[in-house]
Short mmCIF file of C-alpha atoms in Angstrom, two decimals:
data_model
loop_
_atom_site.label_atom_id
_atom_site.label_comp_id
_atom_site.label_asym_id
_atom_site.label_seq_id
_atom_site.Cartn_x
_atom_site.Cartn_y
_atom_site.Cartn_z
CA MET A 1 79.51 36.94 -66.35
CA LEU A 2 78.89 33.88 -64.24
CA LEU A 3 78.54 34.03 -60.41
CA LYS A 4 81.70 31.88 -59.95
CA ASP A 5 83.68 34.33 -62.02
CA VAL A 6 82.52 37.27 -59.90
CA ILE A 7 83.58 35.49 -56.67
CA CYS A 8 86.93 34.38 -58.11
CA CYS A 9 87.64 37.81 -59.33
CA GLN A 10 87.25 39.24 -55.88
CA ILE A 11 89.73 36.77 -54.18
CA ILE A 12 93.32 37.94 -53.90
CA MET A 13 95.48 35.10 -55.00
CA PRO A 14 99.09 34.46 -53.82
CA ASN A 15 101.88 35.36 -56.23
CA ASP A 16 102.74 31.81 -56.97
CA LEU A 17 99.22 31.12 -58.13
CA THR A 18 98.90 34.18 -60.28
CA ARG A 19 101.78 32.95 -62.22
CA GLY A 20 100.12 29.58 -62.91
CA SER A 21 97.91 28.65 -65.67
CA THR A 22 94.40 29.89 -66.18
CA ARG A 23 93.04 26.31 -65.84
CA MET A 24 94.50 26.04 -62.34
CA ARG A 25 92.96 29.32 -61.27
CA LYS A 26 89.48 28.20 -62.42
CA LYS A 27 89.82 24.96 -60.52
CA ILE A 28 90.67 26.70 -57.31
CA CYS A 29 87.80 29.18 -57.75
CA THR A 30 85.38 26.45 -58.34
CA THR A 31 86.44 24.62 -55.16
CA ILE A 32 86.21 27.80 -53.11
CA LEU A 33 82.70 28.51 -54.57
CA LEU A 34 81.40 25.10 -53.58
CA ILE A 35 82.69 25.61 -49.99
CA ILE A 36 80.94 29.00 -49.81
CA LEU A 37 77.63 27.74 -51.20
CA SER A 38 77.62 24.83 -48.73
CA ALA A 39 78.16 27.19 -45.81
CA VAL A 40 75.33 29.47 -46.97
CA PHE A 41 72.96 26.53 -47.40
CA LEU A 42 73.65 25.21 -43.82
CA VAL A 43 73.10 28.65 -42.27
CA ALA A 44 69.82 29.04 -44.20
CA CYS A 45 68.53 25.63 -43.01
CA LYS A 46 69.37 26.38 -39.46
CA LYS A 47 67.63 29.73 -39.59
CA LYS A 48 64.53 28.20 -41.10
CA ALA A 49 64.31 25.55 -38.33
CA SER A 50 64.75 28.28 -35.76
CA ASP A 51 61.99 30.37 -37.43
CA ASP A 52 59.48 27.49 -37.43
CA GLU A 53 59.95 26.68 -33.73
CA ASP A 54 60.35 30.03 -31.93
CA ILE A 55 59.25 32.92 -34.03
CA ILE A 56 55.63 33.87 -34.65
CA PRO A 57 55.54 36.46 -37.51
CA ASP A 58 53.74 39.74 -36.74
CA ASP A 59 52.62 40.21 -40.29
CA ILE A 60 51.09 37.36 -42.23
CA THR A 61 49.56 38.06 -45.59
CA GLY A 62 47.65 35.73 -47.83
CA PRO A 63 44.26 35.02 -49.29
CA GLU A 64 41.31 36.28 -47.16
CA LEU A 65 39.74 33.48 -45.10
CA THR A 66 36.01 33.41 -44.88
CA VAL A 67 34.44 31.42 -42.02
CA THR A 68 30.73 30.52 -42.08
CA VAL A 69 29.16 29.79 -38.70
CA THR A 70 25.78 28.08 -38.69
CA VAL A 71 23.75 29.04 -35.58
CA PRO A 72 20.89 26.64 -34.81
CA PRO A 73 17.51 28.34 -34.44
CA VAL A 74 16.60 29.27 -30.91
CA THR A 75 13.69 27.23 -29.54
CA GLU A 76 11.99 27.52 -26.24
CA ALA A 77 12.65 24.78 -23.72
CA PRO A 78 9.58 22.56 -23.43
CA SER A 79 7.56 23.48 -20.36
CA PRO A 80 7.35 20.65 -17.81
CA THR A 81 4.27 18.49 -18.24
CA PRO A 82 1.95 19.14 -15.34
CA GLU A 83 1.51 16.10 -13.16
CA GLN A 84 -1.83 14.66 -14.06
CA GLU A 85 -4.21 13.75 -11.25
CA GLU A 86 -5.32 10.16 -11.11
CA SER A 87 -8.59 9.74 -12.79
CA HIS A 88 -11.40 8.47 -10.60
CA GLU A 89 -14.08 8.46 -13.24
CA GLY A 90 -16.64 5.75 -12.48
CA MET A 91 -15.14 5.38 -8.99
CA MET A 92 -16.15 6.22 -5.46
CA ARG A 93 -14.63 6.10 -2.02
CA SER A 94 -15.67 2.85 -0.30
CA TYR A 95 -17.98 3.31 2.65
CA LEU A 96 -16.08 0.44 4.29
CA THR A 97 -12.41 1.35 3.68
CA GLY A 98 -12.29 4.86 2.28
CA LEU A 99 -10.37 3.53 -0.75
CA TRP A 100 -11.32 4.22 -4.34
CA ILE A 101 -13.45 1.40 -5.83
CA PRO A 102 -15.85 1.07 -8.78
CA VAL A 103 -19.22 2.69 -8.16
CA GLU A 104 -21.06 -0.50 -9.08
CA LEU A 105 -19.25 -2.25 -6.31
CA GLY A 106 -19.37 0.52 -3.71
CA THR A 107 -23.19 0.82 -3.94
CA LYS A 108 -23.79 -2.89 -3.38
CA ARG A 109 -24.94 -4.23 -0.05
CA PRO A 110 -21.99 -5.98 1.72
CA TYR A 111 -22.04 -9.56 2.94
CA ALA A 112 -21.49 -10.28 6.65
CA ILE A 113 -20.03 -13.79 6.99
CA GLN A 114 -20.03 -15.40 10.42
CA PHE A 115 -16.53 -16.95 10.49
CA ASN A 116 -15.63 -19.71 12.85
CA ASN A 117 -12.58 -19.11 15.06
CA PHE A 118 -12.10 -22.60 16.55
CA LYS A 119 -8.52 -23.77 16.73
CA THR A 120 -8.84 -26.42 13.95
CA VAL A 121 -10.03 -23.77 11.52
CA LYS A 122 -8.26 -20.78 12.95
CA ASN A 123 -6.97 -19.69 9.49
CA GLN A 124 -10.28 -19.10 7.82
CA TRP A 125 -10.81 -19.33 4.09
CA GLY A 126 -11.52 -15.97 2.54
CA ILE A 127 -11.38 -13.86 5.68
CA GLY A 128 -8.56 -11.72 4.18
CA GLN A 129 -11.14 -10.42 1.64
CA ALA A 130 -13.22 -8.79 4.39
CA ASP A 131 -12.96 -4.96 4.56
CA ILE A 132 -13.94 -4.92 8.25
CA VAL A 133 -13.52 -7.76 10.76
CA TYR A 134 -15.26 -7.83 14.10
CA GLU A 135 -14.26 -10.10 17.05
CA CYS A 136 -16.51 -10.80 20.04
CA LEU A 137 -16.65 -13.33 22.85
CA VAL A 138 -19.04 -16.25 22.65
CA GLU A 139 -19.68 -18.96 25.16
CA GLY A 140 -16.76 -20.90 26.64
CA GLY A 141 -14.36 -18.02 26.37
CA LEU A 142 -13.93 -18.52 22.65
CA THR A 143 -14.31 -15.76 20.06
CA ARG A 144 -16.12 -15.59 16.76
CA LEU A 145 -15.40 -13.35 13.81
CA LEU A 146 -17.69 -11.39 11.57
CA GLY A 147 -16.20 -10.48 8.17
CA ILE A 148 -17.96 -7.58 6.37
CA GLY A 149 -17.10 -6.94 2.70
CA GLN A 150 -18.37 -6.15 -0.76
CA ASN A 151 -15.91 -8.08 -2.82
CA PHE A 152 -15.74 -11.69 -1.60
CA SER A 153 -14.74 -14.25 -4.20
CA GLY A 154 -13.76 -17.87 -4.47
CA ASP A 155 -15.24 -21.39 -4.15
CA LYS A 156 -14.47 -21.79 -0.45
CA LEU A 157 -15.43 -19.23 2.24
CA GLY A 158 -15.61 -20.28 5.89
CA SER A 159 -15.92 -22.15 7.90
CA VAL A 160 -19.30 -20.66 8.66
CA ARG A 161 -20.81 -20.83 12.18
CA SER A 162 -23.97 -19.87 13.93
CA ALA A 163 -25.44 -16.45 14.51
CA ARG A 164 -25.28 -14.43 17.76
CA HIS A 165 -27.68 -11.51 18.39
CA TYR A 166 -24.98 -8.86 18.99
CA PHE A 167 -23.43 -9.71 15.57
CA VAL A 168 -26.88 -9.05 14.12
CA SER A 169 -26.92 -5.65 15.75
CA ILE A 170 -23.43 -4.87 14.35
CA LEU A 171 -24.11 -5.88 10.75
CA GLU A 172 -27.28 -3.80 10.55
CA GLU A 173 -25.02 -0.76 10.93
CA TYR A 174 -23.74 -1.58 7.40
CA ASP A 175 -27.05 -2.70 5.76
CA ALA A 176 -25.36 -6.07 5.21
CA ILE A 177 -26.77 -9.48 4.31
CA TYR A 178 -26.00 -12.02 7.03
CA ILE A 179 -24.37 -15.37 6.08
CA HIS A 180 -24.51 -17.87 8.95
CA TYR A 181 -25.12 -21.56 9.68
CA GLY A 182 -27.40 -21.94 12.67
CA LYS A 183 -28.36 -19.43 15.34
CA THR A 184 -29.35 -19.01 19.01
CA LYS A 185 -32.94 -18.06 20.00
CA TYR A 186 -31.67 -14.63 20.86
CA ALA A 187 -30.30 -14.17 17.37
CA THR A 188 -33.61 -15.34 15.84
CA SER A 189 -35.47 -12.72 17.94
CA LYS A 190 -33.09 -9.92 17.04
CA MET A 191 -33.27 -10.73 13.28
CA LYS A 192 -37.04 -10.61 13.38
CA LYS A 193 -36.98 -7.31 15.32
CA LEU A 194 -34.55 -5.61 12.95
CA GLY A 195 -35.83 -7.22 9.72
CA THR A 196 -32.37 -8.63 8.90
CA ASP A 197 -31.87 -10.23 5.53
CA HIS A 198 -30.00 -13.48 6.27
CA MET A 199 -29.36 -16.98 4.97
CA ASP A 200 -29.27 -19.77 7.48
CA GLY A 201 -27.68 -23.10 6.65
CA THR A 202 -30.16 -24.96 8.79
CA THR A 203 -33.11 -23.81 6.69
CA GLY A 204 -34.32 -24.74 3.19
CA ILE A 205 -31.89 -22.27 1.59
CA GLY A 206 -29.02 -24.06 3.24
CA ASN A 207 -28.59 -26.75 0.54
CA ILE A 208 -28.22 -23.94 -2.03
CA VAL A 209 -25.86 -21.64 -0.08
CA TYR A 210 -23.67 -24.11 1.88
CA TYR A 211 -21.75 -27.36 1.54
CA ARG A 212 -19.72 -29.60 3.88
CA ASP A 213 -15.99 -30.21 3.63
CA LYS A 214 -15.80 -33.87 4.79
CA SER A 215 -12.09 -33.60 5.53
CA ILE A 216 -12.92 -31.41 8.51
CA LYS A 217 -14.86 -32.57 11.55
CA ALA A 218 -18.46 -31.18 12.02
CA PRO A 219 -19.70 -28.70 13.11
CA HIS A 220 -16.64 -26.78 11.84
CA ASN A 221 -16.93 -27.89 8.22
CA ALA A 222 -19.70 -25.79 6.69
CA PHE A 223 -18.52 -23.56 3.83
CA THR A 224 -19.99 -21.42 1.11
CA SER A 225 -18.84 -19.71 -2.10
CA ILE A 226 -19.53 -16.42 -3.80
CA ASP A 227 -21.63 -18.21 -6.50
CA ARG A 228 -23.68 -19.97 -3.82
CA ILE A 229 -24.23 -16.71 -1.87
CA GLN A 230 -25.43 -14.90 -4.98
CA GLU A 231 -27.72 -17.80 -6.00
CA GLY A 232 -29.20 -17.78 -2.46
CA ILE A 233 -29.79 -14.03 -2.63
CA LYS A 234 -31.51 -14.45 -5.99
CA LYS A 235 -33.76 -17.16 -4.52
CA GLN A 236 -34.57 -15.04 -1.46
CA LYS A 237 -35.14 -11.98 -3.64
CA PHE A 238 -33.09 -9.79 -1.36
CA ARG A 239 -32.33 -6.21 -2.18
CA THR A 240 -28.80 -6.01 -3.49
CA GLU A 241 -28.26 -2.20 -3.56
CA LEU A 242 -27.63 -0.01 -0.54
CA GLU A 243 -30.57 2.15 0.54
CA ASP A 244 -30.65 5.53 -1.08
CA ASP A 245 -30.43 7.23 2.33
CA TYR A 246 -27.61 5.01 3.53
CA GLN A 247 -25.27 6.80 5.95
CA PRO A 248 -21.62 5.65 6.01
CA HIS A 249 -20.45 4.15 9.31
CA PHE A 250 -16.98 5.82 9.09
CA LYS A 251 -15.40 9.15 8.31
CA PHE A 252 -12.05 8.76 6.45
CA TYR A 253 -9.01 10.99 5.82
CA GLU A 254 -8.38 11.48 2.11
CA ASN A 255 -4.80 10.40 2.54
CA ASP A 256 -2.84 8.39 5.11
CA THR A 257 -2.44 10.57 8.19
CA ASP A 258 -0.38 10.15 11.37
CA LEU A 259 -2.08 10.88 14.70
CA ALA A 260 -1.11 14.29 15.95
CA SER A 261 -1.10 13.04 19.58
CA GLY A 262 -1.36 9.71 21.31
CA THR A 263 0.80 6.98 22.79
CA LYS A 264 3.19 4.76 20.87
CA ALA A 265 1.63 1.38 20.30
CA SER A 266 3.67 -1.22 18.43
CA LYS A 267 2.05 -4.23 20.06
CA ILE A 268 -1.56 -4.79 21.11
CA ASN A 269 -2.54 -7.68 23.34
CA ILE A 270 -6.19 -8.70 23.89
CA ARG A 271 -6.62 -11.32 26.55
CA PHE A 272 -10.10 -12.67 25.86
CA SER A 273 -9.30 -15.99 27.59
CA ALA A 274 -6.57 -18.60 27.69
CA SER A 275 -7.45 -19.91 24.23
CA ALA A 276 -6.71 -17.82 21.17
CA GLN A 277 -4.70 -15.04 22.89
CA PRO A 278 -4.87 -12.66 19.87
CA TYR A 279 -2.46 -9.80 19.43
CA PHE A 280 -1.28 -7.38 16.78
CA GLU A 281 2.24 -6.21 15.83
CA TYR A 282 2.89 -3.00 14.00
CA ASN A 283 5.15 -2.93 10.91
CA SER A 284 6.58 0.57 10.45
CA GLU A 285 7.56 -0.18 6.82
CA ASP A 286 4.03 -0.64 5.45
CA LYS A 287 2.33 1.01 8.47
CA LEU A 288 -0.03 -1.89 9.12
CA TYR A 289 -0.92 -3.97 12.15
CA TYR A 290 -0.40 -7.76 11.65
CA ARG A 291 -2.58 -10.21 13.57
CA PHE A 292 -1.52 -13.32 15.52
CA GLN A 293 -3.54 -15.90 17.43
CA TYR A 294 -3.07 -19.38 18.91
CA GLY A 295 0.64 -18.69 19.14
CA ASP A 296 1.10 -18.24 15.42
CA VAL A 297 0.33 -15.85 12.55
CA HIS A 298 -3.31 -15.46 11.71
CA LYS A 299 -3.61 -16.00 7.95
CA ASP A 300 -6.13 -16.54 5.22
CA SER A 301 -6.01 -20.24 4.11
CA LEU A 302 -6.97 -19.26 0.56
CA THR A 303 -3.86 -17.08 0.04
CA GLY A 304 -1.54 -18.07 2.87
CA GLU A 305 -1.10 -14.34 3.67
CA GLN A 306 -1.17 -12.99 7.21
CA LEU A 307 -4.08 -10.75 8.12
CA SER A 308 -3.14 -7.08 8.31
CA PHE A 309 -5.10 -3.94 9.07
CA LYS A 310 -4.63 -0.18 8.80
CA ASN A 311 -6.90 0.58 11.76
CA VAL A 312 -7.62 -1.31 15.02
CA ILE A 313 -10.50 -0.22 17.26
CA ILE A 314 -11.26 -1.58 20.69
CA GLN A 315 -14.78 -0.78 21.74
CA PHE A 316 -15.40 -1.40 25.45
CA VAL A 317 -18.97 -2.62 26.02
CA LYS A 318 -21.10 -3.70 28.98
CA GLU A 319 -21.21 -7.50 28.62
CA TRP A 320 -22.54 -10.38 30.70
CA ASP A 321 -23.88 -13.96 30.58
CA ILE A 322 -27.50 -14.00 29.37
CA ASP A 323 -28.29 -17.50 30.68
CA LYS A 324 -26.86 -20.53 32.37
CA ASN A 325 -25.42 -21.78 29.06
CA GLY A 326 -22.85 -19.03 29.07
CA TYR A 327 -24.29 -17.20 26.05
CA GLN A 328 -23.18 -13.61 25.97
CA THR A 329 -25.15 -10.42 25.64
CA MET A 330 -24.04 -6.79 25.23
CA ASP A 331 -25.61 -3.38 25.91
CA LEU A 332 -25.85 -2.15 22.27
CA GLU A 333 -29.40 -1.04 21.76
CA ASP A 334 -29.16 2.53 23.00
CA ALA A 335 -25.73 2.77 24.53
CA GLN A 336 -22.41 4.54 24.77
CA GLY A 337 -18.92 3.87 26.02
CA GLU A 338 -15.22 4.29 25.68
CA GLY A 339 -12.58 2.75 23.55
CA LEU A 340 -9.17 3.01 21.84
CA TYR A 341 -8.17 3.75 18.27
CA PHE A 342 -4.89 2.47 16.86
CA THR A 343 -3.24 3.51 13.57
CA ASN A 344 0.30 4.15 12.29
CA GLY A 345 1.91 2.96 15.49
CA LYS A 346 -0.06 5.15 17.94
CA ALA A 347 -3.15 4.89 20.11
CA VAL A 348 -5.64 7.50 21.27
CA PRO A 349 -8.67 7.24 23.54
CA ILE A 350 -12.13 7.45 21.88
CA THR A 351 -15.78 7.26 22.77
CA TRP A 352 -18.76 5.69 21.00
CA LYS A 353 -22.51 6.01 20.77
CA LYS A 354 -25.16 3.75 19.25
CA LYS A 355 -28.84 3.67 18.52
CA GLU A 356 -29.75 0.20 17.32
CA ALA A 357 -33.31 1.12 16.16
CA THR A 358 -31.95 3.42 13.48
CA SER A 359 -28.74 1.37 12.75
CA TRP A 360 -26.73 4.42 13.77
CA MET A 361 -23.36 4.11 15.45
CA ARG A 362 -20.43 6.48 15.57
CA TYR A 363 -16.97 6.86 17.17
CA PHE A 364 -15.66 10.20 18.53
CA ASP A 365 -12.27 11.65 19.33
CA GLU A 366 -11.20 13.30 22.58
CA ALA A 367 -12.57 16.66 21.45
CA GLY A 368 -15.99 15.10 20.92
CA GLU A 369 -15.75 15.32 17.15
CA GLU A 370 -16.63 12.38 14.90
CA LEU A 371 -13.53 10.23 14.62
CA THR A 372 -11.67 10.36 11.33
CA ILE A 373 -9.77 7.16 10.47
CA ASN A 374 -7.23 6.28 7.87
CA PRO A 375 -8.25 4.66 4.55
CA GLY A 376 -7.76 0.86 4.66
CA LYS A 377 -9.03 -2.23 6.38
CA THR A 378 -10.23 -2.11 10.00
CA PHE A 379 -10.38 -4.69 12.79
CA ILE A 380 -12.88 -3.97 15.57
CA ILE A 381 -12.92 -5.75 18.93
CA LEU A 382 -15.91 -5.54 21.28
CA PHE A 383 -14.44 -6.20 24.71
CA PRO A 384 -16.00 -6.29 28.20
CA ASN A 385 -15.68 -2.85 29.85
CA ASN A 386 -15.07 -4.41 33.26
CA ARG A 387 -11.88 -6.09 31.98
CA THR A 388 -10.01 -3.15 30.48
CA LYS A 389 -6.83 -4.32 32.22
CA ASP A 390 -6.78 -7.28 29.86
CA VAL A 391 -6.16 -5.00 26.98
CA LYS A 392 -2.52 -3.88 26.89
CA PHE A 393 -0.37 -2.11 24.36
CA SER A 394 3.27 -1.05 24.38
CA GLU A 395 6.01 0.46 22.29
#
């Protein structure tokens, strides 16, 4: 029996239809069946949409799902690489600056060049290469500079001027070779007494070591070069290595160190006379003192760079005129005195002692211990001890 027949058989028909033909009854049943099936289909669709959106079945069956998880092998985190110390193989701390330099350079005798400081050549050629610079009064209220260094270079160094006996005393503290053009009789006597190795431009070696720059008026136009200096040393057969028993002039900190005490000193004025009027200004960014003179920056004519120093020392000395020509002399043979040490924007009082016969000289702090200074270049001023008021510094 068909499904439509079952449905039709269960419908009670009106009397007028039961009396009709069999064909009519089947037609009505078929129509009713289609209506019923359409209704069932719509209900089923509506229920399915409702199931998909709102109902999460509690029991879902189906094929077993196998999940494979790959776990990467556990490896130890790399340990941090230890910070390697800078290698100083083949190096030594410079006796002049306390900085690391090659041993073959650090054991060489330094050169001491007598630099002119006249106004027309106030920006000397090569002076920025000096590790230590000294400034002292000469006749006429002018100053002269002594540049001490182991690593001068270039074809033009100077201008070079004549020797003074107190500069001779100073350079002997460093076992240096003196480069000068001319001398006073006092300097000649001192060099003989101390056995100073020197090369004078007014002697036979002068033509080898020095030359004249004709664009500059004499006597301010004598210059030298590193090749000429070395040729002159070879001709003179001077010793080029420091003595085995050489004692360093300075004691240095290993690293840059601020003074624990002291007075702030951002500007240092040194009133030698009314001429150069040198002064220093402190730069807190690089922690160096920059030099000025003759109302302008003091620079090296080779590089155009302003002179700067890590340390500034003012050494007060007994000083006076030695003759009617105004030549100066200083008590440096077996002497002592006071001074000031400047570094990193501060100043502290110091003392000094010297024994010229043994080339020994030292600075001392307020506690009487040997002064320790910062690594770097140093500028040293020998200033009359009866004019301390002409040295001023301020914040």
